[in-house]
JSON list of C-alpha atoms in Angstrom, two decimals:
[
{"chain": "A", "resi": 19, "resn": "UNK", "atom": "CA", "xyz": [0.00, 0.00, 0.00]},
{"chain": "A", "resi": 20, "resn": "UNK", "atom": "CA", "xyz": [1.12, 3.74, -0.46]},
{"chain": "A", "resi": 21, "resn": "UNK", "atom": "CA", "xyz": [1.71, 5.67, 2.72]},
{"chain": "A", "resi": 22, "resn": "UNK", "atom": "CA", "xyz": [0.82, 9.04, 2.85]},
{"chain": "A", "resi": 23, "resn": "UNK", "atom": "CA", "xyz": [2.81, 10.96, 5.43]},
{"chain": "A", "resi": 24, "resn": "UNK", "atom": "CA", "xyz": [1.88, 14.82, 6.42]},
{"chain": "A", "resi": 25, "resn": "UNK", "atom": "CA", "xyz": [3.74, 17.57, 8.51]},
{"chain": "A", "resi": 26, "resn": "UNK", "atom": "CA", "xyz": [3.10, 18.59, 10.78]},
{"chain": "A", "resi": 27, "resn": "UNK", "atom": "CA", "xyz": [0.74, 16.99, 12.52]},
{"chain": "A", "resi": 28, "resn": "UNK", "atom": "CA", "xyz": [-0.61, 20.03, 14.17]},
{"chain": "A", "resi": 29, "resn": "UNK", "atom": "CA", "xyz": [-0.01, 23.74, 14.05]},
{"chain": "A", "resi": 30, "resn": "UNK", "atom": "CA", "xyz": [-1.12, 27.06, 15.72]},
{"chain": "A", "resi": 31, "resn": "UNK", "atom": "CA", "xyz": [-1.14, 30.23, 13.80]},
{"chain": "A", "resi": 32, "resn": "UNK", "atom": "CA", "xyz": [-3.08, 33.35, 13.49]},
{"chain": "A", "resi": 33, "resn": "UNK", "atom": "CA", "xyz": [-6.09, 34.86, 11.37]},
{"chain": "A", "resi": 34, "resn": "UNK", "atom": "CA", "xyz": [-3.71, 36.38, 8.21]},
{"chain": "A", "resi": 35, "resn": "UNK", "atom": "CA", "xyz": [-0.72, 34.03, 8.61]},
{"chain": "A", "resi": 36, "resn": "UNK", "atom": "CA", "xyz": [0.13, 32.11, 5.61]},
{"chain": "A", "resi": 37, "resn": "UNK", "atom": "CA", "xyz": [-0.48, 28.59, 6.32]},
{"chain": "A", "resi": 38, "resn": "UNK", "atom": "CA", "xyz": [1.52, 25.42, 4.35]},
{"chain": "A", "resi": 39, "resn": "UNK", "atom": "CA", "xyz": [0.49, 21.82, 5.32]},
{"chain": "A", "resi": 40, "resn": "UNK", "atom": "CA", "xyz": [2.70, 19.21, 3.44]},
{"chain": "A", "resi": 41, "resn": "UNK", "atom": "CA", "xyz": [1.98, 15.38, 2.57]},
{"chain": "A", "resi": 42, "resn": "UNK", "atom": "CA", "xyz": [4.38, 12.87, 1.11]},
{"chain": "A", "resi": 43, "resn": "UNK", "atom": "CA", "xyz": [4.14, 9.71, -1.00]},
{"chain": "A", "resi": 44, "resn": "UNK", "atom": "CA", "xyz": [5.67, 6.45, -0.24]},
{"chain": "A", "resi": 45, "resn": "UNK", "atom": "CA", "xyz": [6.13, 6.23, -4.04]},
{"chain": "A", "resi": 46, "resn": "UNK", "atom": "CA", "xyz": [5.59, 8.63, -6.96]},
{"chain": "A", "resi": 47, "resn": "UNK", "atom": "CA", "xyz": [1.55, 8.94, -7.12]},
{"chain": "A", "resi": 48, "resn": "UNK", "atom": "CA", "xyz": [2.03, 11.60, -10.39]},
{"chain": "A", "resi": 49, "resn": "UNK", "atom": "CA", "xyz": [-0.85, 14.06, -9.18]},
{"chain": "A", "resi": 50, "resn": "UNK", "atom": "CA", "xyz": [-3.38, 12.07, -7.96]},
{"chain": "A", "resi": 51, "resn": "UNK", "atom": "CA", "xyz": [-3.60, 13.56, -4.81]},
{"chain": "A", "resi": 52, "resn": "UNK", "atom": "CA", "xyz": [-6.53, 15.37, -3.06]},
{"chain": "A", "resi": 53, "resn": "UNK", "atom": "CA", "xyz": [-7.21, 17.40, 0.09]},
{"chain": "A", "resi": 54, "resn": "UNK", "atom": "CA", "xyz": [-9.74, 17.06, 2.54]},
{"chain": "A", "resi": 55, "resn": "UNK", "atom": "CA", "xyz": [-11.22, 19.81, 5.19]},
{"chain": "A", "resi": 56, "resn": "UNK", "atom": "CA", "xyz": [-12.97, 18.29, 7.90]},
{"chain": "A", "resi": 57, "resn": "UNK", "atom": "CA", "xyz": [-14.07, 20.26, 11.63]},
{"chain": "A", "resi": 58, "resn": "UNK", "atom": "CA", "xyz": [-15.59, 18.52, 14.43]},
{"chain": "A", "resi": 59, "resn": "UNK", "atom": "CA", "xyz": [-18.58, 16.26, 14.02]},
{"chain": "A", "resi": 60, "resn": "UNK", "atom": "CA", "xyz": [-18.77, 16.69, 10.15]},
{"chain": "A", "resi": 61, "resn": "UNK", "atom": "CA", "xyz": [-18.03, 14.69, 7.25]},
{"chain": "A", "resi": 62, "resn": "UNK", "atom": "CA", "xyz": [-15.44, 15.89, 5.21]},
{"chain": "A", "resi": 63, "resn": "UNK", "atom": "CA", "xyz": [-15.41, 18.80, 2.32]},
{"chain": "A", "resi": 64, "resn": "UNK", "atom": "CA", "xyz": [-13.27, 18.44, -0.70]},
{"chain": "A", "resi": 65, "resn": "UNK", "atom": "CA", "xyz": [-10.46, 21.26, -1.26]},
{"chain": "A", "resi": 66, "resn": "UNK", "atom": "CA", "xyz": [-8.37, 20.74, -4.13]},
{"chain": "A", "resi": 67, "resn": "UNK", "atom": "CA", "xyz": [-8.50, 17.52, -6.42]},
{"chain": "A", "resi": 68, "resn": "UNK", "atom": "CA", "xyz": [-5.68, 16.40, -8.92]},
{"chain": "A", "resi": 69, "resn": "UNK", "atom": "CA", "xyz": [-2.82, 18.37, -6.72]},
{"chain": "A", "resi": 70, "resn": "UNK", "atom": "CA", "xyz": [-3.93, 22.14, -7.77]},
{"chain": "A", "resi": 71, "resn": "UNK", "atom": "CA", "xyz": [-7.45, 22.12, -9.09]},
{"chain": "A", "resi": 72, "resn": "UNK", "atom": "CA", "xyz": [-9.64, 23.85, -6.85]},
{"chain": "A", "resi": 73, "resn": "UNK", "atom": "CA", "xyz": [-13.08, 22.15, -5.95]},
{"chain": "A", "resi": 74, "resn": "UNK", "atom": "CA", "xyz": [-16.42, 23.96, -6.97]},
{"chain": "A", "resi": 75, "resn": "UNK", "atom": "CA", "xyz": [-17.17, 26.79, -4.12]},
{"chain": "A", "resi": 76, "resn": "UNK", "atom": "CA", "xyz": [-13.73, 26.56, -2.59]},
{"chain": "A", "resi": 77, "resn": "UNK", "atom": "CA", "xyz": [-12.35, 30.16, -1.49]},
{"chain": "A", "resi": 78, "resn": "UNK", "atom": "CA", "xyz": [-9.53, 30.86, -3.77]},
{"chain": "A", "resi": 79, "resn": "UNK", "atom": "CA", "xyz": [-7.21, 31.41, -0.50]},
{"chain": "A", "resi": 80, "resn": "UNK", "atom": "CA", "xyz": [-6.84, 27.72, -0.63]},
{"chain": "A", "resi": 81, "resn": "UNK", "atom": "CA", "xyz": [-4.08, 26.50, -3.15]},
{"chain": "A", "resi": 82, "resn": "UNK", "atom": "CA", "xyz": [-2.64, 22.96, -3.94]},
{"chain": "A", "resi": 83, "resn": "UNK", "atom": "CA", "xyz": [1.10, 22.27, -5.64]},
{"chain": "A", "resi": 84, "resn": "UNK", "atom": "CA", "xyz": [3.16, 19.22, -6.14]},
{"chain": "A", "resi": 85, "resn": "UNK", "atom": "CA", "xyz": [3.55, 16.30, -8.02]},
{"chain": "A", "resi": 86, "resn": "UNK", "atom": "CA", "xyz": [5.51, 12.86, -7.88]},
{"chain": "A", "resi": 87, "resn": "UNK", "atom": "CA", "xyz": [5.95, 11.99, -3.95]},
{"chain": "A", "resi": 88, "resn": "UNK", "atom": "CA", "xyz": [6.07, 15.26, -2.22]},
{"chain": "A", "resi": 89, "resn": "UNK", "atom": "CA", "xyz": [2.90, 17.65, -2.21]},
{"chain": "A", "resi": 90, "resn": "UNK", "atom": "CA", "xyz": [1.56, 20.93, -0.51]},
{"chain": "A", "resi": 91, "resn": "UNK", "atom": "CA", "xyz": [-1.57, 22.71, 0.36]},
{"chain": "A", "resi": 92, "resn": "UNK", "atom": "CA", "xyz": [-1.44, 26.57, 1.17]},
{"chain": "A", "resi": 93, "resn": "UNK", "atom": "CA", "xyz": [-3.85, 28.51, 3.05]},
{"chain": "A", "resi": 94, "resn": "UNK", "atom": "CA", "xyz": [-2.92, 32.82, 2.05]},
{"chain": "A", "resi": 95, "resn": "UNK", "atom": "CA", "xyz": [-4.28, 34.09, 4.75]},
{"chain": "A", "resi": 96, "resn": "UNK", "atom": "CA", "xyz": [-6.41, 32.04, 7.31]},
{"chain": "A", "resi": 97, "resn": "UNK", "atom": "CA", "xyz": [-9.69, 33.25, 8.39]},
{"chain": "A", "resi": 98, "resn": "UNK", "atom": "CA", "xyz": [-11.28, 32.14, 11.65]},
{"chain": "A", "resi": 99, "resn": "UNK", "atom": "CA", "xyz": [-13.36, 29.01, 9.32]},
{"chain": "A", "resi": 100, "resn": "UNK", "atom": "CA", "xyz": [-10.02, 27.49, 8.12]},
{"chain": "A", "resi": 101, "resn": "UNK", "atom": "CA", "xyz": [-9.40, 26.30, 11.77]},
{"chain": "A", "resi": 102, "resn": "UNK", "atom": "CA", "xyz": [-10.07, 22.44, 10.80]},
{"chain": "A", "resi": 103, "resn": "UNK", "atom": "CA", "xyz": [-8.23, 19.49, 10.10]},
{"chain": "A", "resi": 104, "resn": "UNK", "atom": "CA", "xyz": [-6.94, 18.85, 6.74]},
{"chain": "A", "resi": 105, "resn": "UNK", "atom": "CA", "xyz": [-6.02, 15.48, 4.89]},
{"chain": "A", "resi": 106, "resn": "UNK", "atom": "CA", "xyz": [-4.36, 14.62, 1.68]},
{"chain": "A", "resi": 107, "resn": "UNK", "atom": "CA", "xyz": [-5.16, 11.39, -0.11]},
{"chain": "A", "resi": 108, "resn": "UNK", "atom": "CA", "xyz": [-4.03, 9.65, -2.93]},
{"chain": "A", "resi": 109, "resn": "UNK", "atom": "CA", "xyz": [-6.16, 7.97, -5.74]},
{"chain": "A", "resi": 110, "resn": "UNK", "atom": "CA", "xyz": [-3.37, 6.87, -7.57]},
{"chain": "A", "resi": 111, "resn": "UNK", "atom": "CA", "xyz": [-3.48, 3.17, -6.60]},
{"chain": "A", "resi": 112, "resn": "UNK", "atom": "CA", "xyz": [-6.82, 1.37, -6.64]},
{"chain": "A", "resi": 113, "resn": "UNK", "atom": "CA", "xyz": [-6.20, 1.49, -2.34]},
{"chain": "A", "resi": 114, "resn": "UNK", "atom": "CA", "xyz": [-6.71, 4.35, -1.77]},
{"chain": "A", "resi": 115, "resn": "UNK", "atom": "CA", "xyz": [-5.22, 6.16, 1.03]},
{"chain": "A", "resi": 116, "resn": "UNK", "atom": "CA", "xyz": [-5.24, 8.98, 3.65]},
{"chain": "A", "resi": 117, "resn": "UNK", "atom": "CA", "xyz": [-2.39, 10.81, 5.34]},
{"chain": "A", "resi": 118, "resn": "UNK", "atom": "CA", "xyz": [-3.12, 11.14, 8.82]},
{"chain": "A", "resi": 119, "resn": "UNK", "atom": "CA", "xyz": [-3.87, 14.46, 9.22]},
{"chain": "A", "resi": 120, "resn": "UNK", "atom": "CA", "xyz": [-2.84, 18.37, 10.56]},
{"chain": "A", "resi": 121, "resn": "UNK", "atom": "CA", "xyz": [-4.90, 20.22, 12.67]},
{"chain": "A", "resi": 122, "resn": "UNK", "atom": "CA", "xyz": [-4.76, 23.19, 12.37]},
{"chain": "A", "resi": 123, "resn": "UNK", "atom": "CA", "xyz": [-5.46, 25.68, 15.40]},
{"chain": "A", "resi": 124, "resn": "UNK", "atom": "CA", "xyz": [-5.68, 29.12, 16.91]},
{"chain": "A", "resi": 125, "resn": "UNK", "atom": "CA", "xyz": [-2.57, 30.62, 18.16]},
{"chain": "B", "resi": 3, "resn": "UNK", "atom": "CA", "xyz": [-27.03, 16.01, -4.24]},
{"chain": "B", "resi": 4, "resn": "UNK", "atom": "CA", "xyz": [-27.17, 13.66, -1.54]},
{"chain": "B", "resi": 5, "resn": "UNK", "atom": "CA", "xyz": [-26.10, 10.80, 0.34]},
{"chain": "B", "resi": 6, "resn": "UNK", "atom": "CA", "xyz": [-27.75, 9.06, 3.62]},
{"chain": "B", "resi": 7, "resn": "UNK", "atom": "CA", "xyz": [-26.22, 6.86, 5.30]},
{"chain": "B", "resi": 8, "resn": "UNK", "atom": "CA", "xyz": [-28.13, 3.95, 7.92]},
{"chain": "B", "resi": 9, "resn": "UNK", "atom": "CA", "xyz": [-28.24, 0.75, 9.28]},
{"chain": "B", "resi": 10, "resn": "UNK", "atom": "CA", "xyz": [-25.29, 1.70, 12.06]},
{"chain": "B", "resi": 11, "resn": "UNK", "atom": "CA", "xyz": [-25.77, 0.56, 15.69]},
{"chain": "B", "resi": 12, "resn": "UNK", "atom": "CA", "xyz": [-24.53, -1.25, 18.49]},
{"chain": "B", "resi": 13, "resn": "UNK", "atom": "CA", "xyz": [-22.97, -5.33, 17.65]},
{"chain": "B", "resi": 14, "resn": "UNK", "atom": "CA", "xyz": [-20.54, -7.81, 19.46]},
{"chain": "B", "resi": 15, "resn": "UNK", "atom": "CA", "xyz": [-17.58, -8.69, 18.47]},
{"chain": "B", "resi": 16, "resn": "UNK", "atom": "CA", "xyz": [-18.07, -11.27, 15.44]},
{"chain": "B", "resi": 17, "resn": "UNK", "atom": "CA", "xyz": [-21.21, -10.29, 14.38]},
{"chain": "B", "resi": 18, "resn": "UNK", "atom": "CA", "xyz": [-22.35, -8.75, 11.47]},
{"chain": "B", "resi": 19, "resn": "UNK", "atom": "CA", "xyz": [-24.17, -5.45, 10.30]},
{"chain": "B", "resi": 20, "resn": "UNK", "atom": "CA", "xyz": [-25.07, -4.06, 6.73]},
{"chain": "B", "resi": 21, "resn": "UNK", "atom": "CA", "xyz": [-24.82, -0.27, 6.20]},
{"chain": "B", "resi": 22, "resn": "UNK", "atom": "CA", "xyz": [-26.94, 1.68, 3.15]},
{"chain": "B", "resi": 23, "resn": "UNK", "atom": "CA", "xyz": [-26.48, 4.49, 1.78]},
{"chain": "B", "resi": 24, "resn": "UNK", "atom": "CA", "xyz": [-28.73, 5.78, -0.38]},
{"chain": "B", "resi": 25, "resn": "UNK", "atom": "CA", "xyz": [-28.21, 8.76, -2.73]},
{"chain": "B", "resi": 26, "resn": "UNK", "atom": "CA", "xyz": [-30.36, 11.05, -4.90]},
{"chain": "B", "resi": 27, "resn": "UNK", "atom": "CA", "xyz": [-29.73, 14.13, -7.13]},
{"chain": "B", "resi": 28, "resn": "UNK", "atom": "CA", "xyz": [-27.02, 12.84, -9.76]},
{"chain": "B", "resi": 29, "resn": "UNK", "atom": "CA", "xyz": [-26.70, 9.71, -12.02]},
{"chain": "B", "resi": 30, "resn": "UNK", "atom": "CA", "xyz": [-26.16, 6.88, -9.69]},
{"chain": "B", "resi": 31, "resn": "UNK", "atom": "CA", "xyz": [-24.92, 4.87, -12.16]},
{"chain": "B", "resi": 32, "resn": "UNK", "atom": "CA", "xyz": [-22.24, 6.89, -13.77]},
{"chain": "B", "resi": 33, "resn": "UNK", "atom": "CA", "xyz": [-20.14, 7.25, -10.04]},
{"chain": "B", "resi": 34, "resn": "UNK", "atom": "CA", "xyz": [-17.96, 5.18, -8.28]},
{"chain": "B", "resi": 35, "resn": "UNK", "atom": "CA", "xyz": [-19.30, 5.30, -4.48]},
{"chain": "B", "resi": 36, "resn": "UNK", "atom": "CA", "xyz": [-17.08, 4.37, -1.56]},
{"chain": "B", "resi": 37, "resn": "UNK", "atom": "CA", "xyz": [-16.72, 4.25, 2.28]},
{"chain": "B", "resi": 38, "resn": "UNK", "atom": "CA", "xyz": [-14.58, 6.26, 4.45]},
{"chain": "B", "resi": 39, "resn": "UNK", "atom": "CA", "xyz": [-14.57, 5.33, 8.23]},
{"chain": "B", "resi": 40, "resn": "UNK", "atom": "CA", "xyz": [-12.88, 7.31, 11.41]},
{"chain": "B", "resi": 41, "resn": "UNK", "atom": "CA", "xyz": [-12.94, 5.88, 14.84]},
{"chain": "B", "resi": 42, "resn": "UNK", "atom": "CA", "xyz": [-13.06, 8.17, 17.82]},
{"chain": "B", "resi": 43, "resn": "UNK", "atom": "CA", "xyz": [-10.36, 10.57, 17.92]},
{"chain": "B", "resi": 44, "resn": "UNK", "atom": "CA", "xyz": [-8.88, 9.22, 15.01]},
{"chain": "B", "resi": 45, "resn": "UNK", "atom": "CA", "xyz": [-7.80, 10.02, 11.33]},
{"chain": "B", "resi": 46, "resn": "UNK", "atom": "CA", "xyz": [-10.17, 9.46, 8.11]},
{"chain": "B", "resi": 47, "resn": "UNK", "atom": "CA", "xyz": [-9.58, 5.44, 6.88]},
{"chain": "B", "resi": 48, "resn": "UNK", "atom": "CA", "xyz": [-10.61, 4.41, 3.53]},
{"chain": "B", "resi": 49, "resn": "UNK", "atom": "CA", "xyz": [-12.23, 1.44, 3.47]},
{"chain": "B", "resi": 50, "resn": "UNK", "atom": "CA", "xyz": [-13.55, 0.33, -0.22]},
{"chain": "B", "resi": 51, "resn": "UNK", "atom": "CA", "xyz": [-14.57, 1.53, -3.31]},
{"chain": "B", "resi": 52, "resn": "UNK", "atom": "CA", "xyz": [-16.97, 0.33, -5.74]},
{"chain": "B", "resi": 53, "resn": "UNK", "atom": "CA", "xyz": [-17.21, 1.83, -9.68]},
{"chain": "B", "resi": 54, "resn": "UNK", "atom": "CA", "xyz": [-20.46, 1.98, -11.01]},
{"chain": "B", "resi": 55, "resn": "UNK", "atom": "CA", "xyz": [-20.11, 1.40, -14.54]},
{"chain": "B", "resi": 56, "resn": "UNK", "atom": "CA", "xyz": [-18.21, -2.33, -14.25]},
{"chain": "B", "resi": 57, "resn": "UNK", "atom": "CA", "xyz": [-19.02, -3.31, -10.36]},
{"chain": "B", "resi": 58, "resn": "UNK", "atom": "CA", "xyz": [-15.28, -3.32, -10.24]},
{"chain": "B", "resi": 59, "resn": "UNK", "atom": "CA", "xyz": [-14.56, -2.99, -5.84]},
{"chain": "B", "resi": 60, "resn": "UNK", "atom": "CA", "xyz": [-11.30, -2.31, -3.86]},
{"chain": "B", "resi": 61, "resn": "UNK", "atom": "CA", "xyz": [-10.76, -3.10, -0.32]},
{"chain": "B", "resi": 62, "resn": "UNK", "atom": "CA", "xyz": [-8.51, -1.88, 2.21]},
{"chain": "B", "resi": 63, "resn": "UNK", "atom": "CA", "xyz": [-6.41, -4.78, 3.54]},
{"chain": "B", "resi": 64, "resn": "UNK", "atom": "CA", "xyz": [-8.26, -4.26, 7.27]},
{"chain": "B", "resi": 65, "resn": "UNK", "atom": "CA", "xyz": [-11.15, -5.17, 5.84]},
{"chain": "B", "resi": 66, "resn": "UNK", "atom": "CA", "xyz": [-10.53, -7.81, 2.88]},
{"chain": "B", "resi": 67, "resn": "UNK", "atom": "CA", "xyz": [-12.33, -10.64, 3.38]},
{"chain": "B", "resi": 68, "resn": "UNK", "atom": "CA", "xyz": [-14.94, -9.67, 6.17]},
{"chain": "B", "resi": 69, "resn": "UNK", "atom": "CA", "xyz": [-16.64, -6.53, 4.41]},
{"chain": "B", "resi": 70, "resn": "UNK", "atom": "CA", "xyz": [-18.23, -6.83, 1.29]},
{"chain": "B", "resi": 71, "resn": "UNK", "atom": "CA", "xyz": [-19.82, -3.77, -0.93]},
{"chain": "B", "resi": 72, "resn": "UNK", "atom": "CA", "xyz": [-22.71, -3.67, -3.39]},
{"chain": "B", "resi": 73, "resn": "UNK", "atom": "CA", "xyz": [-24.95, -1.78, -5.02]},
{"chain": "B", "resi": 74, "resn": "UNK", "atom": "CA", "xyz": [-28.67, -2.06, -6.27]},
{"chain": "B", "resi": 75, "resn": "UNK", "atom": "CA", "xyz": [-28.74, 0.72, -9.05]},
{"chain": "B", "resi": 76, "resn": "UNK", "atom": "CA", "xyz": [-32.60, 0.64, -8.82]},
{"chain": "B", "resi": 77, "resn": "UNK", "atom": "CA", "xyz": [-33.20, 1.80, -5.81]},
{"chain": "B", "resi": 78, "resn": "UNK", "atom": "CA", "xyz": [-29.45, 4.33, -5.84]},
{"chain": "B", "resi": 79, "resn": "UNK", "atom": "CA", "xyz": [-28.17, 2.47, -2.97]},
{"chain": "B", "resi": 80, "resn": "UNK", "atom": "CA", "xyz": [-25.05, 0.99, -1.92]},
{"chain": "B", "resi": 81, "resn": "UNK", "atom": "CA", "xyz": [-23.98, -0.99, 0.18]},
{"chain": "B", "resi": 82, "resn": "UNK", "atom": "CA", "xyz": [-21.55, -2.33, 3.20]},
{"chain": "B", "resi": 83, "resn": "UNK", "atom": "CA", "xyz": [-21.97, -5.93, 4.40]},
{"chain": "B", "resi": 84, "resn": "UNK", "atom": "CA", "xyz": [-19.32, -5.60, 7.22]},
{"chain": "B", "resi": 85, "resn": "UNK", "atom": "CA", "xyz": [-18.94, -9.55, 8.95]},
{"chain": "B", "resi": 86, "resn": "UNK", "atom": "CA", "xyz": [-16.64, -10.97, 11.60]},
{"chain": "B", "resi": 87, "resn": "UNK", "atom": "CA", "xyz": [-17.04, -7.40, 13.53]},
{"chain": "B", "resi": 88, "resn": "UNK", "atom": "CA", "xyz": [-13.87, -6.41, 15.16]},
{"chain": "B", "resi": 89, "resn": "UNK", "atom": "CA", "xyz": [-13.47, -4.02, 18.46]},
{"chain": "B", "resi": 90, "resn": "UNK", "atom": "CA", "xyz": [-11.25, -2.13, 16.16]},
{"chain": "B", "resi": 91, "resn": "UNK", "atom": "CA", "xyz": [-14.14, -1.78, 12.99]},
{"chain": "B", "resi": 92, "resn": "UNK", "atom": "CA", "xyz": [-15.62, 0.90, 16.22]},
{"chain": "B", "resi": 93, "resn": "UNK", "atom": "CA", "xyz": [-15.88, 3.84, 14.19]},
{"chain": "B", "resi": 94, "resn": "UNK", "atom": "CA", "xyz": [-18.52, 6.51, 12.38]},
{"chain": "B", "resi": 95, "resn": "UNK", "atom": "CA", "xyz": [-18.76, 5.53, 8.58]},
{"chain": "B", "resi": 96, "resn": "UNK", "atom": "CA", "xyz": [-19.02, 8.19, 5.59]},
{"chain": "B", "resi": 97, "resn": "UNK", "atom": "CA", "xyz": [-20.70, 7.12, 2.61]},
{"chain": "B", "resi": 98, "resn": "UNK", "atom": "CA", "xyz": [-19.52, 9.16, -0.17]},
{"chain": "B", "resi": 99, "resn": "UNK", "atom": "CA", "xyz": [-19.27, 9.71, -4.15]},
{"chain": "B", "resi": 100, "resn": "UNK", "atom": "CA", "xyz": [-16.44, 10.18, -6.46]},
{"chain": "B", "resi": 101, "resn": "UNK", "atom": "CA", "xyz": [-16.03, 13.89, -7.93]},
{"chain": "B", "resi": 102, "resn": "UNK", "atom": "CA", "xyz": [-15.33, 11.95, -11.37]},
{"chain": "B", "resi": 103, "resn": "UNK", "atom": "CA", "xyz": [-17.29, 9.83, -13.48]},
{"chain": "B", "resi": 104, "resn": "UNK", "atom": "CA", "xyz": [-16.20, 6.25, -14.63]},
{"chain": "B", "resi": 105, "resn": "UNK", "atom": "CA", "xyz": [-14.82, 3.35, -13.50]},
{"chain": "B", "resi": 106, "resn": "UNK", "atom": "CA", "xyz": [-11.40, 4.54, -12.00]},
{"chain": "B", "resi": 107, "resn": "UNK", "atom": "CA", "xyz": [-11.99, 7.88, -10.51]},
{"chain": "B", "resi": 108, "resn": "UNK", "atom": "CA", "xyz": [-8.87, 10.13, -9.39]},
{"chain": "B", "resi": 109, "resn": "UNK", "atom": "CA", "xyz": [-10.43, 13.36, -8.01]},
{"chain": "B", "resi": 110, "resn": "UNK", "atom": "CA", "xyz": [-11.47, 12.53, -4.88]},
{"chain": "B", "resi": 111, "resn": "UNK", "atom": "CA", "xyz": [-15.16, 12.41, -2.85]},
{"chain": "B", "resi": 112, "resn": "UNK", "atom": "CA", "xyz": [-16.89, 15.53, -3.85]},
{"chain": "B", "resi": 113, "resn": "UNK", "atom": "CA", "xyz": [-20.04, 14.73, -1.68]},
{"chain": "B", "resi": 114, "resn": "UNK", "atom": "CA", "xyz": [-20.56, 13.26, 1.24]},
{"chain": "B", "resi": 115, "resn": "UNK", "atom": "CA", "xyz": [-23.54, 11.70, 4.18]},
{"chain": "B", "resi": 116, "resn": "UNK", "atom": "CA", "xyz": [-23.24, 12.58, 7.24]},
{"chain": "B", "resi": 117, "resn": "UNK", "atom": "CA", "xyz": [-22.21, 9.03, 8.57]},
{"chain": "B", "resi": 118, "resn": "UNK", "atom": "CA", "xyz": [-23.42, 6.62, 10.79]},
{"chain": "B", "resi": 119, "resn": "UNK", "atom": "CA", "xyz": [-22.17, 4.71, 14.06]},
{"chain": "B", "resi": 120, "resn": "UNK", "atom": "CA", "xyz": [-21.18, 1.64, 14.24]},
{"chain": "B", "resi": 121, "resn": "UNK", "atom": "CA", "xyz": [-19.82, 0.17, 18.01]},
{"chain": "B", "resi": 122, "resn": "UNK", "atom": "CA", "xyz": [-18.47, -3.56, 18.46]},
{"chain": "B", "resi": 123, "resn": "UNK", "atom": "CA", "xyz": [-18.53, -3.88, 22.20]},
{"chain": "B", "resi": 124, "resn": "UNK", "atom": "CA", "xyz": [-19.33, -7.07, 24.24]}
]
């Protein structure tokens, strides 16, 4: 199976900061990789599909990059909703998989 | 566009429970559909996938074997036959469908249900 490893694991910034969460590939998954929001008690929202395409309805603050093993998602400039936990997941193998997650919280 | 999940509850170790999830709003048939679990305090877990042009279904290795999807394209419902319940299958379960149509999607679960329960407890 592909493992899907993300840093850091948690995080504390503040509304404005620039905000990068990273995710890594056990082996090259090209750019089939896709991030996840998810806050407490609810399912999870898609971000960004295929690396850097942004989902329908997605504010444009959130940005994806990468390709091969190593990946990132930015936030520009966090607003008080980004505070969540965010995945990444690859789709490249037909087991698919999750990284196991940053949270992301208020400094 | 939407997804509701049932059929969670409360089963002993070994036993068995079947979870549906039935959706409305898009073309059932044209989207793979899969299941996504997270047990308490934990990360997301995939658990399988099925496509639903070809029937075509992935498992993750926790579950191989014991859990079994399907899907009954008449009534827009899929489903999880989950057998030889573990302590460790504990968890709530997303239903959810792929952003992408066709038998091997790559962009992800663009919608979601808002899960349901499932506790294996003696």
């Amino acid at each position: 199976d592909i493992q899907m490893t993300q840093s850091p694991s948690s995080l504390s910034a503040s509304v404005g900061d620039r905000v990068t969460v990273t995710c890594r590939a056990s082996q090259s998954i090209i750019r089939n990789l896709n991030w996840y929001q998810q806050k407490p008690g609810k399912a999870p929202n898609l971000l960004i599909y295929a690396a850097s395409s942004l989902q329908s309805g997605v504010p444009t603050r959130f940005s994806g990059s990468g390709s091969g093993t190593d990946f990132t998602l930015t936030i520009s400039s966090l607003q008080p909703e980004d505070f969540a936990t965010y995945y990444c997941q690859q789709t490249y193998s037909t087991l698919w998989t999750f990284g196991q997650g940053t949270k992301v919280e208020i400094k | 566009v939407q997804l509701v999940e049932s059929g969670g509850g409360l089963e002993q170790p070994g036993g068995s429970l079947r979870l549906s999830c039935a959706a409305s709003g898009f073309t059932f048939t044209s989207y793979a559909m899969s299941w996504v679990r997270q047990a308490p305090g934990k990360g997301l877990e995939w658990v399988a996938v099925m496509s639903g042009g070809d029937g075509n279904r992935h498992y993750a290795d926790s579950v191989k074997g014991r859990f079994t999807l399907s899907r009954d394209n008449s009534k827009n419902t899929v489903y999880l036959q989950m057998n030889s319940l573990r302590v460790e299958d504990t968890a709530v379960y997303y239903c959810a469908k792929a952003l992408d149509s066709g038998d091997y999607p790559r962009y992800g679960m663009d919608v979601w249900g808002q899960g349901t329960t499932v506790i294996v407890s003696s």
